[in-house]
Amino acid sequence: MAISKILYIGDCGSGYAGKHLKQALDYIMEEHKTGRGKWVGSLNCQKDNAYEQMRQTKVQFGKTDQRQGYHMIISFVEGEVEAQTAFEIIGRFAKEYLGQDYEALYSVHDNTEHVHGHILFNSVSFRTGKKYRYEKGDWAKKIQPITNRLCEEYGLSTIEISEDRARPSENYREWNDFRDGKYVWSDMIKRDIDACILQAATYESFLSMLSEMGYVIKNARREEGKHLAIKPMGMTRFRRCKSLGEDYTEERIRERIQTENLSAYRSMVKEQEPKIVRCRVKRYKRAKLSGIQKKYFARLYRLGLLKKRPYSQAWKYRDEIRKMQKLQEDYLFLVRHDIKTAAGVAVIAESMTDKKKETSREKSRIYKERAKMKTLFDTAAELTGLREMEHCYQRGEGLFEKEHERYVELTKRLNKEGYSVEQLEDFKLHYKNEIVRIREQEKAVAKEKRIAERILSELRKPDTGVEMEKKQEYGKEENRKVEQSRQPVK
């Protein structure tokens, strides 16, 4: 999915009011982020003189102070889009949203795992002299719908906009927290709450346990506030418990303490008669690891990432958790493809490139086939909308005569093509499922290719720094154990 975000750029005082705007324009044009300047474009101005033209517009209309411009960011799902496609989408968005009123500079940054685009536009219209005004709810009413429609045209995933169009959906808020490497706290908080519910006998002891874990609690009592909210160590804002799901409202937590706590479970177990339970365990042989697989498994062990840590302290180890996840991906990749040498990694990477091209061709074929049926799908949708009016006309309500004539016309058109409304609905569902399937396949191939390239890059680097030191310490410890084993027993 592609998600849009808009920020404003303020002034820096009377001395150099446009300093922040100039810095932002320079930032989005940096060559090492934009494919050596390939992914930079402009609207209603020249990209090399964008700031000067924007400043001249402000001077012309006497509006050089206060807000200098606006910065829009459109981020795409990792591995879903290439820089060239993203650049086309960003350019079309800028042209459609800003039209012929504002000078704008836009670019695409492809130096991160998440390809994303920037649009910087002047706060003053060069045509009318009026300042751009962002109204509450414009994101859901105008900005994100354009993004969704453009993504659909290019076969990319979209996000749902909540019924309350004045604010983004929960899906957007959660994804926006995770974007650019930010840590998502929801899972950690829910696990800690679940653990406290199991151990607490009362609601007060539940709150006490959360406090001992390092959580700051707000609105613990009804007279303090309406919604229970908590904040773990390392998090800057409070999180309402009810936003975690239906099982985490205050009322539901109180109910769960009565039904799920361990003391209730123990009393239930005591009432049961003891009996022998036989448990048969099917044992599997440990899989043998190749040399390169052992290397990655050993790196996980030496870095200490296999040791268990209290989950509620995970905020301390965010960087290590991300590193562990990448190493785990690399290790599972080697096992999955039974790779034993570096050359094997290169072969898989090359095959993933071919498979990516093949998947893109198949996706294009599906979209072309669906495009050929679009007229018929629209006809069927219109017929479905007229069906109730046709029923009313058949019951003798002459008010719907025009709708009846249109219904008859569309029915003849479909019969001439040899389709029924039901058949076209089945076709539409078929193409929808095919698009979902090919998108998932495309994501999987892109991920495999990315992992292969990361492993190849790592294999070309010698072990240095912390890993080398830990290797040496590990070797010294092993030598010490060997020496102790050789000493005679007194």
Coordinates of C-alpha atoms in Angstrom, one line a residue, residues 7-488:
L7 CA 3.7 18.6 6.7
Y8 CA 4.1 22.3 6.6
I9 CA 7.4 24.3 6.4
G10 CA 7.5 27.4 8.7
D11 CA 9.7 30.5 8.3
C12 CA 12.9 31.3 10.1
G13 CA 12.3 34.9 11.0
S14 CA 12.9 38.1 9.1
G15 CA 16.5 37.5 8.4
Y16 CA 16.1 34.4 6.2
A17 CA 12.5 33.4 6.2
G18 CA 12.9 30.7 3.6
K19 CA 15.9 28.9 5.1
H20 CA 13.9 25.7 6.0
L21 CA 12.3 25.7 2.5
K22 CA 15.7 25.9 0.8
Q23 CA 17.1 23.2 3.0
A24 CA 14.1 20.9 2.3
L25 CA 14.4 21.4 -1.5
D26 CA 18.2 20.6 -1.4
Y27 CA 17.5 17.5 0.7
I28 CA 15.0 15.9 -1.6
M29 CA 17.3 16.6 -4.6
E30 CA 20.4 14.8 -3.1
E31 CA 21.9 12.8 -5.9
H32 CA 22.8 9.7 -3.9
K33 CA 19.2 9.4 -2.9
T34 CA 17.6 10.1 -6.3
G35 CA 19.5 7.8 -8.7
R36 CA 22.1 10.5 -9.4
G37 CA 19.4 13.1 -10.0
K38 CA 17.4 10.8 -12.3
W39 CA 14.3 10.8 -10.1
V40 CA 13.8 14.6 -9.8
G41 CA 11.0 16.5 -11.5
S42 CA 9.3 19.9 -11.3
L43 CA 5.8 21.4 -11.8
N44 CA 5.2 25.0 -12.9
C45 CA 8.9 25.9 -12.3
Q46 CA 12.4 24.9 -13.3
K47 CA 13.9 22.4 -10.9
D48 CA 17.4 24.1 -10.9
N49 CA 15.8 27.4 -9.9
A50 CA 12.8 26.2 -7.9
Y51 CA 13.6 28.1 -4.7
E52 CA 14.3 31.4 -6.4
Q53 CA 11.0 31.2 -8.4
M54 CA 9.1 30.3 -5.2
R55 CA 10.7 33.2 -3.3
Q56 CA 9.9 35.6 -6.2
T57 CA 6.3 34.6 -6.1
K58 CA 6.1 35.4 -2.4
V59 CA 7.8 38.8 -3.0
Q60 CA 5.4 39.6 -5.8
F61 CA 2.3 39.1 -3.7
G62 CA 3.8 40.5 -0.4
K63 CA 3.5 37.1 1.4
T64 CA 7.1 36.4 2.4
D65 CA 6.5 35.5 6.1
Q66 CA 4.8 32.7 8.0
R67 CA 4.4 29.3 6.3
Q68 CA 6.8 29.0 3.4
G69 CA 5.7 25.7 1.8
Y70 CA 4.3 22.2 2.2
H71 CA 6.1 18.9 2.2
M72 CA 4.2 15.8 1.1
I73 CA 5.6 12.3 1.5
I74 CA 4.2 9.2 -0.3
S75 CA 5.7 5.9 1.0
F76 CA 5.3 2.6 -0.7
V77 CA 5.4 -1.0 0.7
E78 CA 8.8 -2.5 0.8
G79 CA 9.6 -4.3 -2.5
E80 CA 6.3 -3.6 -4.1
V81 CA 7.3 -0.8 -6.5
E82 CA 10.4 0.2 -8.5
A83 CA 11.8 3.7 -8.5
Q84 CA 10.7 4.5 -12.1
T85 CA 7.0 3.5 -11.4
A86 CA 7.1 5.5 -8.1
F87 CA 8.4 8.5 -10.0
E88 CA 5.5 8.3 -12.5
I89 CA 3.0 8.1 -9.7
I90 CA 4.5 11.0 -7.7
G91 CA 4.5 13.2 -10.9
R92 CA 0.9 12.4 -11.7
F93 CA -0.1 13.0 -8.1
A94 CA 1.5 16.4 -8.1
K95 CA 0.0 17.5 -11.4
E96 CA -3.5 16.3 -10.4
Y97 CA -3.5 17.7 -6.8
L98 CA -1.7 21.0 -7.4
G99 CA -2.8 21.7 -11.0
Q100 CA -1.7 25.0 -12.4
D101 CA -1.6 27.0 -9.1
Y102 CA 1.5 26.1 -7.2
E103 CA 5.2 25.7 -8.1
A104 CA 6.4 22.3 -6.9
L105 CA 9.5 20.1 -6.9
Y106 CA 9.2 16.4 -6.5
S107 CA 11.6 13.4 -6.3
V108 CA 11.8 9.7 -5.4
H109 CA 14.3 8.3 -3.0
D110 CA 15.4 4.8 -3.7
N111 CA 18.3 4.5 -1.3
T112 CA 16.2 2.9 1.4
E113 CA 14.3 -0.5 1.5
H114 CA 11.1 1.5 1.3
V115 CA 10.9 3.5 -1.9
H116 CA 9.2 6.8 -1.1
G117 CA 8.5 10.1 -2.9
H118 CA 8.7 13.8 -1.8
I119 CA 6.7 16.7 -3.1
L120 CA 7.6 20.3 -2.0
F121 CA 5.3 23.1 -3.1
N122 CA 5.1 26.8 -2.6
S123 CA 2.6 28.1 0.0
V124 CA 1.6 30.9 -2.3
S125 CA -0.1 30.4 -5.7
F126 CA 1.9 32.1 -8.5
R127 CA -1.4 32.5 -10.5
T128 CA -3.8 33.9 -7.9
G129 CA -1.5 34.9 -5.0
K130 CA -3.6 33.0 -2.5
K131 CA -2.0 30.9 0.1
Y132 CA -2.6 27.1 0.2
R133 CA -5.0 26.1 3.0
Y134 CA -5.2 22.6 4.4
E135 CA -8.6 21.9 5.9
K136 CA -9.2 19.2 8.5
G137 CA -10.1 16.0 6.8
D138 CA -8.4 16.8 3.4
W139 CA -6.2 13.8 3.8
A140 CA -9.1 11.4 3.8
K141 CA -11.2 13.4 1.3
K142 CA -8.7 14.4 -1.3
I143 CA -5.0 13.3 -0.8
Q144 CA -5.2 9.6 0.0
P145 CA -8.1 8.9 -2.5
I146 CA -5.9 10.2 -5.3
T147 CA -3.0 8.0 -4.1
N148 CA -5.2 5.0 -3.9
R149 CA -6.6 5.5 -7.4
L150 CA -3.1 5.9 -9.0
C151 CA -1.9 2.8 -7.1
E152 CA -4.8 0.8 -8.5
E153 CA -3.9 1.9 -12.0
Y154 CA -0.4 0.6 -11.6
G155 CA -1.5 -2.7 -9.9
L156 CA -0.3 -1.7 -6.4
S157 CA -2.0 -2.3 -3.1
T158 CA -4.1 0.5 -1.4
I159 CA -5.2 1.3 2.2
E160 CA -8.7 1.6 3.5
I161 CA -9.9 5.0 4.6
S162 CA -12.0 4.9 7.8
E163 CA -15.6 5.9 7.9
D164 CA -14.6 8.9 9.9
R165 CA -13.1 10.6 6.9
A166 CA -11.5 13.4 9.0
R167 CA -8.9 11.0 10.3
P168 CA -6.8 8.1 8.9
S169 CA -7.7 4.5 9.6
E170 CA -6.1 2.3 12.3
N171 CA -4.3 0.5 9.4
Y172 CA -2.7 3.8 8.4
R173 CA -1.7 4.7 12.0
E174 CA -0.1 1.3 12.7
W175 CA 1.7 1.2 9.4
N176 CA 2.9 4.8 9.8
D177 CA 4.5 3.9 13.1
F178 CA 6.4 1.0 11.5
R179 CA 7.5 2.9 8.4
D180 CA 11.2 4.0 8.3
G181 CA 12.1 1.5 10.9
K182 CA 10.1 2.8 13.8
Y183 CA 9.2 0.2 16.4
V184 CA 5.6 -1.1 16.8
W185 CA 4.7 -1.4 20.5
S186 CA 1.2 -3.0 20.2
D187 CA 2.3 -6.7 20.4
M188 CA 4.6 -6.1 23.4
I189 CA 2.0 -4.2 25.4
K190 CA -0.7 -6.8 24.7
R191 CA 1.6 -9.6 25.9
D192 CA 2.4 -7.8 29.1
I193 CA -1.2 -7.1 29.8
D194 CA -2.1 -10.8 29.1
A195 CA 0.7 -11.9 31.5
C196 CA -0.6 -9.6 34.3
I197 CA -4.2 -10.7 33.8
L198 CA -3.2 -14.3 34.3
Q199 CA -1.3 -13.6 37.5
A200 CA -3.6 -10.9 39.1
A201 CA -6.4 -11.8 41.5
T202 CA -7.9 -8.3 41.4
Y203 CA -8.0 -5.3 39.1
E204 CA -5.9 -3.3 41.6
S205 CA -3.2 -6.0 41.7
F206 CA -3.2 -6.0 37.8
L207 CA -2.4 -2.3 37.8
S208 CA 0.3 -2.8 40.4
M209 CA 1.9 -5.5 38.3
L210 CA 1.9 -3.2 35.3
S211 CA 3.6 -0.5 37.3
E212 CA 6.3 -3.0 38.5
M213 CA 7.0 -3.8 34.9
G214 CA 7.8 -0.1 34.3
Y215 CA 4.5 1.1 32.8
V216 CA 3.1 4.5 33.6
I217 CA -0.6 4.3 34.1
K218 CA -3.2 7.1 33.4
N219 CA -6.9 7.1 34.4
A220 CA -6.5 4.0 36.6
R221 CA -9.7 5.1 38.3
R222 CA -12.9 6.3 36.7
E223 CA -12.8 9.7 38.5
E224 CA -9.4 10.4 37.0
G225 CA -10.5 9.9 33.4
K226 CA -12.7 7.9 31.1
H227 CA -10.2 5.7 29.2
L228 CA -7.4 3.6 30.8
A229 CA -4.1 4.4 29.1
I230 CA -0.6 3.1 29.7
K231 CA 2.9 4.0 28.6
P232 CA 5.9 1.6 28.6
M233 CA 9.4 2.6 29.2
G234 CA 10.9 4.0 26.0
M235 CA 7.6 5.1 24.5
T236 CA 6.9 8.9 24.3
R237 CA 3.1 8.8 24.4
F238 CA 0.3 7.1 26.3
R239 CA -1.6 4.3 24.5
R240 CA -5.3 3.8 25.3
C241 CA -5.8 0.1 26.1
K242 CA -9.1 0.0 24.2
S243 CA -7.2 0.8 21.0
L244 CA -5.4 -2.6 21.3
G245 CA -8.6 -4.5 20.7
E246 CA -11.9 -5.5 22.3
D247 CA -10.2 -7.7 24.8
Y248 CA -8.3 -4.8 26.3
T249 CA -11.0 -2.3 27.4
E250 CA -11.2 -1.7 31.1
E251 CA -14.5 -3.7 31.4
R252 CA -13.1 -6.6 29.5
I253 CA -9.9 -6.7 31.5
R254 CA -11.9 -6.9 34.7
E255 CA -13.9 -9.8 33.3
R256 CA -10.8 -11.6 32.1
I257 CA -9.1 -11.3 35.6
Q258 CA -12.1 -13.2 37.0
T259 CA -12.0 -15.9 34.4
E260 CA -8.4 -16.3 33.3
N261 CA -6.2 -15.7 36.3
L262 CA -4.0 -18.6 37.5
S263 CA -5.5 -18.7 41.0
A264 CA -8.9 -19.6 39.5
Y265 CA -7.2 -22.2 37.3
R266 CA -5.4 -23.8 40.3
S267 CA -8.7 -24.1 42.3
M268 CA -10.3 -25.7 39.3
V269 CA -7.5 -28.2 39.0
K270 CA -7.6 -29.1 42.7
E271 CA -11.3 -30.2 42.3
Q272 CA -10.4 -32.7 39.6
E273 CA -9.3 -36.2 40.4
P274 CA -5.7 -37.0 39.6
K275 CA -5.1 -39.4 36.7
I276 CA -2.2 -40.7 34.7
V277 CA -1.7 -38.9 31.4
R278 CA 0.4 -40.6 28.7
C279 CA 2.2 -38.3 26.3
R280 CA 3.8 -39.7 23.2
V281 CA 6.4 -37.5 21.6
K282 CA 7.6 -38.1 18.0
R283 CA 11.3 -37.3 17.9
Y284 CA 13.0 -36.0 14.8
K285 CA 16.6 -36.1 13.9
R286 CA 18.5 -32.9 14.0
A287 CA 19.0 -31.5 10.5
K288 CA 22.6 -31.4 9.4
L289 CA 23.9 -27.9 8.6
S290 CA 26.2 -27.0 5.7
G291 CA 29.3 -24.8 6.3
I292 CA 27.7 -21.6 5.3
Q293 CA 24.5 -22.4 7.3
K294 CA 26.7 -23.1 10.4
K295 CA 28.4 -19.7 9.9
Y296 CA 25.1 -17.8 10.1
F297 CA 23.9 -19.9 13.0
A298 CA 27.2 -19.3 14.9
R299 CA 26.9 -15.6 14.3
L300 CA 23.5 -15.6 15.9
Y301 CA 25.0 -17.4 19.0
R302 CA 28.1 -15.3 19.3
L303 CA 26.1 -12.0 19.1
G304 CA 24.0 -13.2 22.0
L305 CA 20.8 -12.9 20.1
L306 CA 19.6 -16.4 20.9
K307 CA 19.4 -15.6 24.6
K308 CA 15.9 -15.0 26.0
R309 CA 15.2 -11.6 27.4
P310 CA 12.1 -10.3 29.3
Y311 CA 9.7 -9.2 26.6
S312 CA 8.7 -6.0 28.4
Q313 CA 12.4 -4.9 28.2
A314 CA 12.4 -5.2 24.4
W315 CA 12.6 -1.4 24.0
K316 CA 16.2 -1.6 25.1
Y317 CA 17.1 -4.1 22.3
R318 CA 15.3 -2.6 19.3
D319 CA 18.4 -2.5 17.1
E320 CA 19.5 -6.0 18.2
I321 CA 16.0 -7.3 17.5
R322 CA 16.0 -5.9 14.0
K323 CA 19.5 -7.4 13.4
M324 CA 18.4 -10.7 14.7
Q325 CA 15.3 -10.7 12.4
K326 CA 17.6 -10.1 9.4
L327 CA 20.0 -12.8 10.5
Q328 CA 17.1 -15.2 11.0
E329 CA 15.8 -14.4 7.5
D330 CA 19.3 -15.1 6.1
Y331 CA 19.6 -18.4 7.9
L332 CA 16.2 -19.7 6.9
F333 CA 16.9 -18.6 3.3
L334 CA 20.0 -20.8 3.2
V335 CA 18.2 -23.7 4.7
R336 CA 15.1 -23.2 2.4
H337 CA 17.2 -23.3 -0.8
D338 CA 19.7 -25.9 0.6
I339 CA 22.6 -23.5 -0.2
K340 CA 26.1 -24.7 0.8
T341 CA 28.3 -22.2 -1.0
A342 CA 28.5 -18.5 -1.9
A343 CA 28.1 -19.5 -5.5
G344 CA 24.8 -21.1 -4.6
V345 CA 23.5 -17.8 -3.2
A346 CA 24.5 -16.0 -6.5
V347 CA 22.6 -18.6 -8.5
I348 CA 19.5 -18.2 -6.5
A349 CA 19.7 -14.4 -6.7
E350 CA 19.9 -14.6 -10.5
S351 CA 17.0 -17.0 -10.6
M352 CA 14.9 -14.6 -8.5
T353 CA 15.7 -11.8 -11.0
D354 CA 14.3 -13.9 -13.8
K355 CA 11.3 -15.0 -11.7
K356 CA 10.6 -11.3 -10.9
K357 CA 10.5 -10.5 -14.6
E358 CA 8.2 -13.5 -15.3
T359 CA 5.9 -12.4 -12.5
S360 CA 5.7 -8.9 -13.9
R361 CA 4.8 -10.2 -17.3
E362 CA 2.1 -12.3 -15.8
K363 CA 0.7 -9.4 -13.8
S364 CA 0.6 -7.2 -16.9
R365 CA -1.3 -10.0 -18.7
I366 CA -3.9 -10.2 -16.0
Y367 CA -4.4 -6.4 -15.9
K368 CA -4.7 -6.3 -19.7
E369 CA -7.3 -9.0 -19.7
R370 CA -9.3 -7.3 -16.9
A371 CA -9.1 -4.0 -18.8
K372 CA -10.7 -5.6 -21.9
M373 CA -13.7 -6.6 -19.7
K374 CA -14.0 -3.2 -18.0
T375 CA -16.9 -2.0 -20.2
L376 CA -18.9 -5.1 -19.5
F377 CA -18.2 -4.9 -15.8
D378 CA -19.4 -1.3 -15.8
T379 CA -22.6 -2.4 -17.7
A380 CA -23.2 -5.2 -15.2
A381 CA -22.7 -2.8 -12.2
E382 CA -25.2 -0.3 -13.7
L383 CA -27.7 -3.1 -14.3
T384 CA -27.4 -4.2 -10.7
G385 CA -28.1 -0.6 -9.6
L386 CA -31.2 -0.4 -11.8
R387 CA -32.6 -3.8 -10.7
E388 CA -34.7 -2.6 -7.8
M389 CA -36.2 0.2 -10.0
E390 CA -37.0 -2.3 -12.7
H391 CA -38.9 -4.4 -10.1
C392 CA -40.9 -1.3 -9.1
Y393 CA -41.7 -0.6 -12.8
Q394 CA -42.9 -4.2 -13.2
R395 CA -45.2 -3.7 -10.3
G396 CA -46.8 -0.8 -12.1
E397 CA -44.9 2.3 -10.9
G398 CA -44.6 4.4 -14.1
L399 CA -42.3 6.8 -12.4
F400 CA -39.3 4.6 -13.3
E401 CA -40.0 4.4 -17.0
K402 CA -36.7 5.9 -18.1
E403 CA -34.8 3.6 -15.8
H404 CA -36.8 0.7 -17.3
E405 CA -35.8 1.7 -20.8
R406 CA -32.1 1.9 -19.7
Y407 CA -32.4 -1.5 -18.1
V408 CA -33.8 -3.1 -21.3
E409 CA -31.0 -1.4 -23.3
L410 CA -28.2 -2.7 -21.1
T411 CA -29.7 -6.2 -20.9
K412 CA -29.8 -6.4 -24.7
R413 CA -26.2 -5.2 -24.8
L414 CA -25.1 -8.0 -22.4
N415 CA -27.1 -10.6 -24.2
K416 CA -25.5 -9.6 -27.5
E417 CA -22.0 -10.1 -25.9
G418 CA -23.1 -13.5 -24.6
Y419 CA -22.8 -12.7 -20.9
S420 CA -25.1 -12.5 -17.9
V421 CA -24.7 -10.3 -14.8
E422 CA -23.9 -13.3 -12.7
Q423 CA -21.2 -14.5 -15.1
L424 CA -19.6 -11.1 -15.1
E425 CA -19.6 -10.9 -11.3
D426 CA -17.8 -14.3 -11.3
F427 CA -15.3 -13.0 -13.8
K428 CA -14.7 -9.9 -11.7
L429 CA -14.1 -12.0 -8.6
H430 CA -11.8 -14.2 -10.5
Y431 CA -9.6 -11.3 -11.6
K432 CA -9.6 -9.9 -8.1
N433 CA -8.3 -13.2 -6.7
E434 CA -5.7 -13.5 -9.5
I435 CA -4.4 -9.9 -8.7
V436 CA -4.2 -10.8 -5.0
R437 CA -2.3 -14.0 -5.8
I438 CA 0.2 -12.3 -8.2
R439 CA 0.8 -9.5 -5.7
E440 CA 1.7 -12.0 -3.0
Q441 CA 3.9 -13.9 -5.4
E442 CA 5.6 -10.6 -6.4
K443 CA 6.2 -9.7 -2.8
A444 CA 7.7 -13.1 -2.0
V445 CA 10.0 -13.0 -5.0
A446 CA 11.2 -9.5 -4.2
K447 CA 11.9 -10.5 -0.6
E448 CA 13.9 -13.6 -1.6
K449 CA 15.9 -11.5 -4.1
R450 CA 16.6 -8.9 -1.4
I451 CA 17.8 -11.5 1.1
A452 CA 20.0 -13.1 -1.5
E453 CA 21.7 -9.8 -2.3
R454 CA 22.1 -9.0 1.4
I455 CA 23.8 -12.3 2.0
L456 CA 26.2 -11.9 -1.0
S457 CA 27.1 -8.4 0.3
E458 CA 27.8 -9.8 3.8
L459 CA 29.9 -12.7 2.4
R460 CA 32.2 -10.2 0.6
K461 CA 32.9 -8.4 3.9
P462 CA 35.6 -9.7 6.3
D463 CA 34.5 -10.2 10.0
T464 CA 35.6 -7.1 11.9
G465 CA 34.7 -5.1 15.0
V466 CA 32.5 -6.6 17.6
E467 CA 32.0 -9.9 16.0
M468 CA 35.8 -10.5 15.7
E469 CA 36.2 -9.6 19.4
K470 CA 33.5 -12.0 20.4
K471 CA 35.1 -14.7 18.3
Q472 CA 38.4 -14.2 20.1
E473 CA 36.7 -14.2 23.5
Y474 CA 34.8 -17.3 22.6
G475 CA 38.1 -19.0 21.4
K476 CA 39.9 -18.1 24.7
E477 CA 37.0 -19.5 26.7
E478 CA 37.2 -22.8 24.8
N479 CA 40.9 -23.0 25.3
R480 CA 40.6 -22.4 29.0
K481 CA 38.0 -25.3 29.3
V482 CA 40.3 -27.6 27.4
E483 CA 43.3 -26.8 29.7
Q484 CA 41.1 -27.4 32.8
S485 CA 40.0 -30.8 31.4
R486 CA 43.7 -31.8 30.9
Q487 CA 44.7 -31.1 34.5
P488 CA 44.9 -34.2 36.7

